[in-house]
Short mmCIF file of C-alpha atoms in Angstrom, two decimals:
data_model
loop_
_atom_site.label_atom_id
_atom_site.label_comp_id
_atom_site.label_asym_id
_atom_site.label_seq_id
_atom_site.Cartn_x
_atom_site.Cartn_y
_atom_site.Cartn_z
CA MET A 1211 20.39 34.01 -18.36
CA SER A 1212 21.04 36.51 -20.94
CA GLY A 1213 17.91 38.47 -22.54
CA VAL A 1214 14.27 37.31 -21.96
CA PRO A 1215 13.94 33.72 -21.00
CA SER A 1216 11.39 31.60 -22.89
CA LEU A 1217 8.57 30.52 -21.10
CA LYS A 1218 7.81 27.69 -23.26
CA PRO A 1219 10.69 25.46 -22.08
CA PHE A 1220 10.73 26.55 -18.75
CA LEU A 1221 6.93 25.25 -18.11
CA LEU A 1222 7.88 22.05 -19.73
CA GLU A 1223 10.58 21.36 -17.72
CA HIS A 1224 9.34 22.78 -14.40
CA PHE A 1225 5.39 22.40 -14.63
CA PRO A 1226 5.01 18.99 -13.41
CA ALA A 1227 7.09 19.61 -10.24
CA PHE A 1228 5.35 22.83 -9.50
CA ILE A 1229 1.80 21.82 -9.83
CA GLY A 1230 2.35 18.10 -8.39
CA VAL A 1231 3.47 20.39 -5.18
CA ILE A 1232 0.05 22.48 -5.41
CA LEU A 1233 -1.71 19.28 -5.91
CA ALA A 1234 0.01 17.53 -2.79
CA GLY A 1235 -0.85 20.68 -0.52
CA CYS A 1236 -4.52 20.69 -1.39
CA LEU A 1237 -5.05 16.99 -1.35
CA GLY A 1238 -2.68 16.27 1.81
CA GLY A 1239 -4.20 19.24 3.62
CA SER A 1240 -7.58 18.25 2.83
CA ALA A 1241 -6.77 14.59 3.99
CA ALA A 1242 -5.33 15.57 7.07
CA ILE A 1243 -8.14 17.99 8.12
CA SER A 1244 -10.85 15.15 7.12
CA LEU A 1245 -8.89 12.68 9.10
CA ALA A 1246 -8.58 14.87 12.14
CA ALA A 1247 -11.96 15.82 12.09
CA SER A 1248 -13.27 12.26 12.24
CA THR A 1249 -10.79 11.14 14.97
CA TYR A 1250 -9.80 14.02 17.27
CA PHE A 1251 -13.36 15.80 17.06
CA SER A 1252 -15.44 12.77 16.84
CA ASP A 1253 -17.41 13.83 19.83
CA VAL A 1254 -18.42 17.35 18.37
CA PRO A 1255 -21.60 17.90 16.44
CA MET A 1256 -21.56 16.98 12.87
CA ALA A 1257 -22.88 20.61 11.67
CA THR A 1258 -20.28 22.24 13.87
CA ASN A 1259 -17.70 19.94 12.75
CA ALA A 1260 -18.32 20.33 8.97
CA THR A 1261 -18.70 24.06 9.23
CA VAL A 1262 -15.19 24.40 11.42
CA SER A 1263 -13.52 21.85 8.73
CA TRP A 1264 -14.68 24.00 6.09
CA PHE A 1265 -13.13 27.33 7.11
CA VAL A 1266 -9.68 25.32 7.79
CA VAL A 1267 -9.87 23.92 4.28
CA ILE A 1268 -10.26 27.24 2.71
CA ALA A 1269 -7.44 28.78 4.87
CA ALA A 1270 -5.25 25.82 4.13
CA ALA A 1271 -5.90 26.45 0.48
CA LEU A 1272 -5.22 30.07 0.46
CA PHE A 1273 -1.89 29.41 2.55
CA VAL A 1274 -0.89 26.92 -0.34
CA ALA A 1275 -1.89 29.10 -2.98
CA ASN A 1276 -0.10 32.19 -1.53
CA SER A 1277 3.02 30.10 -0.52
CA ASN A 1278 3.04 28.85 -4.29
CA PHE A 1279 2.30 32.58 -5.54
CA LEU A 1280 5.53 33.85 -3.70
CA VAL A 1281 7.48 30.97 -5.12
CA VAL A 1282 6.62 32.10 -8.90
CA ARG A 1283 7.35 35.53 -7.87
CA GLY A 1284 10.91 34.69 -6.95
CA ARG A 1285 10.73 34.33 -3.26
CA ALA A 1286 12.66 31.49 -2.25
CA TRP A 1287 11.84 31.58 1.30
CA ALA A 1288 8.43 30.73 0.57
CA VAL A 1289 9.28 26.98 -0.40
CA TRP A 1290 9.95 26.62 3.88
CA ALA A 1291 6.40 27.57 4.33
CA MET A 1292 5.28 24.73 2.17
CA VAL A 1293 7.45 22.71 3.85
CA ALA A 1294 6.16 23.49 7.11
CA PHE A 1295 2.77 22.85 5.58
CA PHE A 1296 3.53 19.26 4.93
CA THR A 1297 5.18 18.73 7.96
CA VAL A 1298 2.00 19.88 9.88
CA CYS A 1299 -0.06 17.76 8.02
CA LEU A 1300 2.35 14.76 8.66
CA LEU A 1301 2.15 15.68 12.25
CA VAL A 1302 -1.75 15.90 12.49
CA VAL A 1303 -2.05 12.57 10.58
CA LEU A 1304 0.54 10.48 12.48
CA PRO A 1305 -1.19 10.11 15.80
CA THR A 1306 -4.64 9.38 14.33
CA LEU A 1307 -3.14 5.69 14.16
CA LEU A 1308 -4.31 5.11 17.61
CA TYR A 1309 -7.82 5.87 16.95
CA ARG A 1310 -7.61 2.89 14.06
CA PRO A 1311 -8.86 4.87 11.06
CA HIS A 1312 -9.36 3.18 7.70
CA TRP A 1313 -6.21 1.77 6.16
CA PHE A 1314 -6.74 3.70 2.83
CA ILE A 1315 -7.66 6.75 4.18
CA TYR A 1316 -4.63 6.67 6.53
CA GLY A 1317 -2.12 5.75 3.90
CA GLU A 1318 -3.65 8.42 1.42
CA SER A 1319 -3.44 10.90 4.44
CA LEU A 1320 0.25 9.99 4.54
CA PHE A 1321 1.07 9.78 0.88
CA TRP A 1322 0.24 13.16 -0.15
CA PRO A 1323 2.54 15.25 2.33
CA LEU A 1324 5.15 12.76 1.71
CA LEU A 1325 4.94 13.19 -2.19
CA GLY A 1326 4.88 16.85 -1.48
CA LEU A 1327 8.03 17.02 0.28
CA LEU A 1328 9.77 14.56 -2.08
CA LEU A 1329 8.67 17.03 -4.96
CA ILE A 1330 10.21 20.01 -3.11
CA ASN A 1331 13.42 18.35 -2.58
CA SER A 1332 13.70 17.16 -6.40
CA LYS A 1333 16.27 18.51 -8.33
CA GLY A 1334 13.80 19.90 -10.98
CA TYR A 1335 11.76 21.77 -8.25
CA ARG A 1336 15.18 23.29 -6.91
CA SER A 1337 16.18 24.36 -10.33
CA MET A 1338 12.90 25.90 -10.88
CA VAL A 1339 13.33 28.02 -7.91
CA LYS A 1340 16.93 28.98 -8.51
CA LYS A 1341 15.53 30.27 -12.13
CA LEU A 1342 12.41 31.96 -10.68
CA VAL A 1343 14.74 33.55 -8.17
CA GLU A 1344 17.16 34.76 -10.92
CA VAL A 1345 14.29 36.22 -12.97
CA ARG A 1346 13.20 38.33 -10.11
CA ARG A 1347 16.38 39.53 -9.68
CA LEU A 1348 16.54 40.63 -13.41
CA ARG A 1349 13.26 42.13 -13.01
CA GLU A 1350 14.52 44.15 -9.97
CA ALA A 1351 17.53 45.45 -11.93
CA ALA A 1352 15.20 46.55 -14.92
CA LYS A 1353 13.10 48.36 -12.62
CA ALA A 1354 16.05 50.01 -11.03
CA GLY A 1355 17.54 50.71 -14.17
CA LEU A 1356 14.50 52.51 -15.15
#
């Protein structure tokens, strides 16, 4: 990349995969938390269950937002945080089959993390991360030159 990269072509090419990972993280995390709350913790009083689930959803949303912010800032290692998040979502959801949840809720809870992992593994997302790392290096080089 020589000179200042143009933002519009970059966004047109990479924005769908990037926002798809964020949406899959939000939807997959909330689905996993909801399914876990209604199966593993069904004996807990509803008010306590709802309060704890709300705090866990907020923590998961902050984690997803922070990880994707680090990816935008050119930190390629933050992609592994999202991979770990989707893996944890899958590991939470898979055993709930023993509780016989509704088939649609169970399928949706599996779909979003798998979609997120698929998007992270796509060629477009990988090239986006490479370009963002390159932009970070250019930014650091320009800062060091000043």
